Amino acid sequence: MKLKNVPSEFQKALPILEKIKTAGFEAYFVGGSVRDALLGRPIHDVDIATSSYPQEIKAIFDRTVDIGIEHGTILVLENAGEYEVTTFRTEDIYVDYRRPASVSFVRSLEEDLKRRDFTVNAFALDEDAQVIDLFDGLADLDHRLLRAVGKPQERFSEDALRIMRGLRFVASLDFTIEEQTFTAMKTHAPLLAKISVERSFIEFDKLLTSPFWKKGLRALIDSEAYAYLPNLQDQIAGLEQTLTAVADDFVFSSSEQAWAALLMNLKSTPVKSFLKKWKTSVQFQKTVTSLIDLYDHRSLEGPNRQTIYRYGKNLAILVEDLRQAQGLPVAYDLIEQLDESLAIHDKSEIVIRGGDLMAAFAIKPGPALGKVLAEVERAIVEGELSNDKAAILEFASQRLQ
Ligand code: ATP
Ligand code: MG
């Protein structure tokens, strides 16, 4: 079968295939970009697989970067683009259910395609836009089915991350998992406990932020894979609740918003320690915590200057989006007005520092000074005090007597 509308990204990368071929080797577009082109979805990262070895690729192209030479991957810089060119390989012996103990370079495309995870990820596309489909991936694409390449039981025991990848593709592509593939996912779900948390996070995060995240989360629950992910062992009720808490067509607009929504529905979870176990950054933990705190404030008292100042307009809008998805009253206009009415958006914008007050009133650092500074900040935010040196000194002098 020939790919009809060849996306411009492939057209731009064609000279790379041609150069490799002229040097006497095979080269194809492979992986997610071919799948997405066949689905008519926007494509990103055009990956190339080739029969040539890394050293041969480096001899063909002027500008290359060794980004994963031990796995056979060279980054080729050409035509103002960057392309990962990877030697055909097999992955034979797996250790710790995640990393192949060794990769062997091979000269056969078929061997390379066989090691790929799902039939719809195992296409190759040649320079004439001919689709090479060795595992009936085109039929699966038509039926929107996610099917493991080869024997599913073997494939998930080789690499359990494929279970998470599969669930993530359900969420991003709106596919259904083929029955035997699903059974194998379920059987091998316990192996997820051995997968690095960082890798699981990437996949789960992609799942949550995908358009069909509810379908992915449903499959995560039904496959029981959730039970082998950090801190989710006994959270089935909370996961189910996450599915029903927001409107069906709601799509999260950031990772932080998605994880905040998830955590709000889980039982007794200190947010920071939960996210620490998922090895997320401190910044990520802070933002998710703020979103949850802000959501709680907002439920109690509605938007006000202090919360918009403290958490910022962007987080307030993310919270409002969640409320809207839950059918709760929203106040986007008020948030906008409150934000515009703020004289300062950060403490550092106050024209006076602690040192100025210490000098003006001959006081020492301590709780009294801290208290006055906090009052100054609160009054400026409320619009009761202008952010002006004389006005602030006057305000402080009344409180320091
Ligand atoms: P995306 O559109 O999110 O980039 P993708 O399918 O391109 O999805 P990548 O992680 O970029 O996924 O991997 C590129 C290709 O490499 C996949 O399409 C698949 O053929 C293969 N692949 C990646 N990870 C695995 C794995 N764990 N096991 C087997 N094959 C894999
Ligand atoms: Mg990709």
XYZ file of C-alpha atoms and ligand atoms in Angstrom:
433
model
C 0.000 0.000 0.000
C 1.154 3.493 -0.800
C 0.794 6.401 1.603
C -1.356 8.944 -0.208
C -0.685 12.313 1.302
C 2.980 12.285 2.190
C 3.397 14.840 4.983
C 5.869 17.640 4.351
C 8.020 16.415 7.254
C 8.756 13.228 5.306
C 9.291 15.113 2.053
C 11.827 17.326 3.768
C 13.636 14.265 5.133
C 13.651 12.327 1.834
C 17.174 13.432 0.835
C 18.469 11.632 3.932
C 16.971 8.326 2.823
C 18.327 8.936 -0.660
C 21.854 9.655 0.545
C 21.928 6.487 2.632
C 20.614 4.484 -0.315
C 23.155 5.976 -2.700
C 25.846 4.788 -0.298
C 24.498 1.270 -0.793
C 22.339 0.727 2.298
C 18.639 0.463 3.073
C 16.816 3.252 4.902
C 13.185 3.779 5.915
C 11.013 6.044 7.973
C 9.789 4.084 10.990
C 7.909 4.300 14.277
C 5.261 6.710 15.481
C 5.561 9.155 12.595
C 4.529 6.526 10.022
C 1.616 5.458 12.235
C 0.502 9.051 12.696
C 0.801 9.844 8.969
C -1.413 6.846 8.171
C -3.928 8.056 10.731
C -3.826 11.568 9.297
C -2.540 12.909 12.595
C 0.138 15.593 12.868
C 3.562 13.993 12.963
C 6.574 14.788 15.061
C 10.093 13.317 15.216
C 10.750 11.635 11.901
C 12.811 8.564 12.848
C 14.864 6.660 10.318
C 15.984 3.012 10.477
C 18.835 1.790 8.327
C 20.943 -1.243 7.481
C 24.085 0.881 7.762
C 26.122 0.880 10.965
C 26.685 4.041 13.002
C 30.223 4.553 11.666
C 28.907 4.232 8.116
C 26.243 6.875 8.800
C 28.896 9.198 10.186
C 30.887 8.772 7.001
C 27.862 9.640 4.833
C 26.796 12.858 6.581
C 28.847 15.941 7.395
C 27.012 16.910 10.556
C 26.170 14.208 13.067
C 25.938 13.878 16.836
C 26.484 10.628 18.751
C 23.374 10.556 20.870
C 23.085 6.839 21.528
C 25.771 5.166 19.556
C 25.693 2.004 21.726
C 22.060 1.529 20.660
C 22.956 2.399 17.098
C 21.463 5.892 17.068
C 23.124 8.855 15.395
C 21.528 12.265 15.132
C 21.877 13.609 11.600
C 21.639 17.357 11.070
C 20.553 18.031 7.534
C 18.233 20.425 5.671
C 17.730 22.472 8.850
C 16.254 19.400 10.533
C 17.392 16.816 13.065
C 16.824 13.137 12.426
C 17.518 10.129 14.582
C 19.029 7.491 12.348
C 19.177 4.069 14.008
C 20.787 0.887 12.746
C 18.431 -2.076 12.359
C 18.759 -4.066 15.535
C 17.359 -6.877 17.576
C 17.159 -6.829 21.307
C 17.863 -10.281 22.525
C 18.492 -10.885 26.167
C 16.548 -8.782 28.605
C 17.677 -8.075 32.149
C 15.458 -6.636 34.905
C 12.450 -6.636 32.553
C 13.415 -3.306 31.127
C 16.808 -3.048 29.502
C 18.076 -5.379 26.860
C 21.377 -6.773 28.110
C 22.709 -6.332 24.626
C 21.548 -5.034 21.302
C 22.769 -6.626 18.123
C 22.932 -4.687 14.923
C 21.491 -6.540 11.976
C 21.190 -5.843 8.267
C 17.554 -6.935 8.021
C 14.563 -4.622 8.275
C 12.331 -7.512 9.278
C 14.416 -8.274 12.366
C 14.201 -4.631 13.374
C 10.448 -4.396 12.924
C 9.914 -7.611 14.912
C 11.342 -6.100 18.083
C 8.881 -3.180 18.012
C 6.041 -3.140 20.515
C 2.732 -2.831 18.652
C 1.755 -3.636 15.071
C 0.788 -0.017 14.410
C 4.249 1.059 15.594
C 5.994 -1.445 13.373
C 5.492 0.046 9.908
C 8.322 1.170 7.681
C 7.879 3.678 4.872
C 10.253 3.753 1.913
C 11.293 6.619 -0.339
C 8.431 5.868 -2.759
C 5.877 6.191 0.062
C 5.365 2.429 0.020
C 4.219 1.176 3.428
C 5.931 -2.001 4.615
C 3.514 -3.807 6.894
C 4.806 -7.180 8.054
C 2.357 -7.734 10.926
C -1.002 -6.647 9.520
C -0.782 -3.326 11.250
C -2.860 -1.683 8.505
C -5.823 -3.919 9.362
C -5.348 -3.100 13.047
C -5.190 0.580 12.183
C -8.527 0.261 10.358
C -10.080 -1.422 13.372
C -8.319 0.942 15.759
C -6.793 -2.003 17.580
C -3.595 -2.076 19.569
C -1.973 -5.483 19.113
C 1.442 -6.617 20.285
C 3.915 -7.677 17.606
C 4.518 -11.423 17.982
C 3.498 -13.321 21.111
C 2.076 -10.797 23.557
C 3.054 -12.812 26.645
C 6.699 -12.801 25.549
C 6.719 -9.171 24.557
C 5.448 -7.857 27.904
C 7.682 -10.144 29.914
C 10.675 -8.899 27.896
C 9.825 -5.302 28.655
C 7.000 -4.393 31.031
C 7.186 -0.723 30.086
C 5.319 -1.777 26.945
C 2.263 -2.261 29.184
C 2.336 1.415 30.141
C 3.090 2.424 26.560
C 0.074 0.434 25.404
C -2.228 2.115 27.913
C -0.848 5.473 26.853
C -1.534 4.749 23.163
C -5.131 3.853 24.048
C -5.444 7.330 25.552
C -3.715 9.210 22.757
C -5.033 7.312 19.719
C -8.484 6.284 20.973
C -7.632 2.637 20.229
C -8.886 -0.521 21.893
C -6.486 -3.189 23.095
C -6.797 -6.492 21.219
C -7.959 -9.272 23.523
C -4.858 -11.453 23.758
C -2.674 -8.405 24.058
C -4.841 -7.184 26.916
C -4.758 -10.552 28.664
C -0.965 -10.548 28.463
C -0.821 -7.009 29.830
C -2.892 -8.110 32.782
C -0.796 -11.215 33.405
C 2.448 -9.297 33.339
C 1.278 -6.178 35.159
C 3.171 -7.224 38.349
C 6.421 -6.731 36.404
C 5.672 -2.989 36.349
C 6.935 -2.892 39.926
C 10.412 -3.469 38.481
C 10.239 -0.647 35.941
C 11.970 2.615 36.772
C 9.555 5.085 38.300
C 10.718 7.842 35.967
C 9.768 5.799 32.909
C 6.382 4.873 34.376
C 5.773 8.523 35.215
C 6.441 9.633 31.637
C 3.928 7.123 30.283
C 1.262 7.714 32.935
C 1.650 11.454 32.547
C 1.223 11.178 28.770
C -1.839 9.007 29.375
C -3.456 11.571 31.682
C -2.806 14.521 29.372
C -4.070 12.735 26.241
C -7.467 13.485 24.684
C -8.860 10.019 25.457
C -7.400 9.805 28.957
C -10.600 8.328 30.354
C -10.284 5.379 28.008
C -6.616 4.960 29.018
C -7.398 5.222 32.719
C -10.240 2.719 32.324
C -7.772 0.281 30.743
C -5.211 0.999 33.485
C -7.823 0.019 36.069
C -9.173 -2.990 34.174
C -5.703 -4.380 33.471
C -4.891 -3.935 37.176
C -1.653 -2.282 36.109
C -2.393 0.584 38.529
C -1.788 -1.796 41.447
C 1.933 -1.948 40.582
C 2.472 1.785 40.247
C 3.794 3.929 43.121
C 1.198 4.687 45.807
C -1.731 3.447 43.730
C -2.012 -0.107 45.111
C -5.174 0.461 47.133
C -6.593 3.405 45.239
C -9.094 1.776 42.919
C -12.010 3.775 44.353
C -10.162 7.059 43.853
C -9.207 6.137 40.302
C -12.827 5.289 39.524
C -13.898 8.565 41.095
C -11.418 10.468 38.920
C -13.247 9.066 35.912
C -16.640 10.271 37.059
C -15.598 13.577 38.651
C -15.284 15.554 35.413
C -17.210 15.799 32.139
C -16.449 13.111 29.557
C -14.989 15.467 26.972
C -12.712 17.279 29.419
C -9.031 17.240 28.491
C -6.395 18.378 30.976
C -4.426 21.363 29.809
C -1.299 20.633 31.836
C 0.335 17.732 33.645
C 0.033 19.563 36.944
C -3.696 20.033 36.469
C -4.127 16.350 35.631
C -2.167 15.134 38.661
C -4.008 17.614 40.901
C -7.354 16.254 39.699
C -6.145 12.705 40.284
C -4.837 13.442 43.772
C -8.032 15.223 44.823
C -9.868 11.983 44.275
C -7.420 9.650 45.984
C -7.880 8.888 49.652
C -5.590 10.225 52.381
C -2.621 11.159 50.291
C -0.135 13.788 51.413
C 0.477 15.328 47.996
C 4.207 15.992 48.298
C 5.190 12.547 49.505
C 2.927 10.934 46.906
C 4.603 12.863 44.091
C 8.046 12.362 45.601
C 7.558 8.642 45.269
C 6.893 9.273 41.564
C 10.255 11.117 41.527
C 8.788 14.344 40.206
C 10.598 17.671 40.535
C 10.111 19.898 43.565
C 8.611 22.539 41.274
C 6.059 20.036 39.973
C 5.139 19.031 43.534
C 4.712 22.684 44.493
C 2.458 23.509 41.577
C 0.232 20.472 42.115
C -0.014 21.296 45.832
C -0.920 24.901 45.010
C -3.623 23.795 42.580
C -5.211 21.566 45.192
C -5.001 24.266 47.909
C -6.410 26.854 45.550
C -9.232 24.532 44.541
C -10.143 24.099 48.213
C -9.995 27.856 48.907
C -12.069 28.525 45.844
C -14.759 26.095 46.977
C -15.027 27.832 50.324
C -14.904 31.486 49.426
C -14.864 32.215 45.693
C -12.089 34.107 43.900
C -10.602 37.017 45.838
C -7.604 39.305 45.624
C -5.516 37.422 48.189
C -5.803 34.050 46.478
C -5.221 35.454 43.004
C -2.151 37.268 44.344
C -0.845 34.242 46.185
C -1.401 31.601 43.522
C -1.466 33.669 40.329
C -4.032 34.023 37.575
C -2.800 31.041 35.552
C -3.370 28.539 38.348
C -6.712 30.169 39.160
C -7.826 29.574 35.566
C -6.698 25.932 35.682
C -8.816 25.500 38.813
C -11.746 27.233 37.160
C -11.457 24.865 34.189
C -11.672 21.920 36.572
C -14.732 23.441 38.234
C -16.376 23.960 34.872
C -15.702 20.319 33.985
C -17.434 19.369 37.224
C -20.476 21.488 36.483
C -19.683 23.965 39.295
C -20.177 27.745 38.973
C -17.237 29.573 37.407
C -16.018 33.164 37.507
C -13.441 33.690 34.772
C -14.311 37.380 34.380
C -13.947 38.077 38.068
C -10.542 36.367 38.137
C -9.464 38.530 35.203
C -10.720 41.721 36.907
C -9.137 40.859 40.252
C -5.826 40.137 38.594
C -5.908 43.427 36.687
C -6.776 45.316 39.840
C -3.760 44.002 41.752
C -1.189 46.748 42.391
C 1.513 44.100 42.808
C 1.847 40.511 41.692
C 4.841 39.677 43.845
C 6.348 40.756 47.150
C 9.457 42.014 45.356
C 7.362 44.749 43.721
C 6.720 46.476 47.063
C 8.722 49.707 46.927
C 9.918 49.331 50.526
C 12.059 46.575 52.088
C 12.479 45.438 55.677
C 15.748 47.369 55.810
C 13.945 50.638 54.995
C 11.545 50.129 57.901
C 14.393 49.209 60.253
C 16.230 52.408 59.349
C 13.125 54.632 59.495
C 11.889 53.376 62.861
C 15.150 52.213 64.448
C 13.830 48.677 64.947
C 15.587 45.339 64.770
C 14.671 42.333 62.665
C 12.180 40.108 64.448
C 8.527 39.060 64.608
C 7.222 42.640 64.941
C 8.913 43.697 61.721
C 7.750 40.563 59.943
C 4.196 41.219 61.056
C 4.205 44.802 59.757
C 5.680 43.742 56.424
C 2.965 41.098 56.069
C 0.314 43.720 56.859
C 1.799 46.099 54.302
C 1.690 43.365 51.689
C -1.895 42.400 52.554
C -3.106 46.024 52.479
C -1.452 46.734 49.108
C -3.039 43.588 47.656
C -6.437 44.601 49.032
C -6.055 48.051 47.496
C -6.253 49.677 50.947
C -2.703 51.017 50.757
C -0.899 52.387 47.729
C 2.487 51.002 46.808
C 4.170 54.273 47.591
C 7.069 54.931 49.955
C 5.504 57.746 51.991
C 2.166 55.965 52.292
C 3.816 52.736 53.425
C 5.964 54.544 56.040
C 2.872 56.261 57.411
C 0.976 52.945 57.503
C 3.902 51.218 59.250
C 4.418 53.980 61.792
C 0.829 53.569 63.021
C 1.451 49.880 63.564
C 4.872 50.128 65.141
C 3.985 52.507 67.964
P 5.177 9.077 20.041
O 4.268 9.519 18.958
O 4.631 9.347 21.401
O 6.609 9.521 19.891
P 6.200 6.539 19.209
O 5.465 5.325 18.768
O 6.994 7.254 18.171
O 5.163 7.481 19.930
P 8.666 6.401 20.665
O 8.881 6.221 22.121
O 9.065 7.673 20.024
O 7.130 6.096 20.400
O 9.397 5.173 19.983
C 9.586 5.080 18.568
C 9.330 3.646 18.105
O 10.259 2.758 18.736
C 7.956 3.087 18.453
O 6.989 3.446 17.490
C 8.229 1.600 18.476
O 8.288 1.066 17.171
C 9.624 1.525 19.058
N 9.638 1.386 20.524
C 9.783 2.374 21.440
N 9.787 1.890 22.683
C 9.667 0.546 22.565
C 9.625 -0.535 23.492
N 9.687 -0.313 24.797
N 9.522 -1.786 22.982
C 9.452 -2.008 21.670
N 9.482 -1.042 20.742
C 9.583 0.220 21.173
Mg 8.218 8.996 18.537
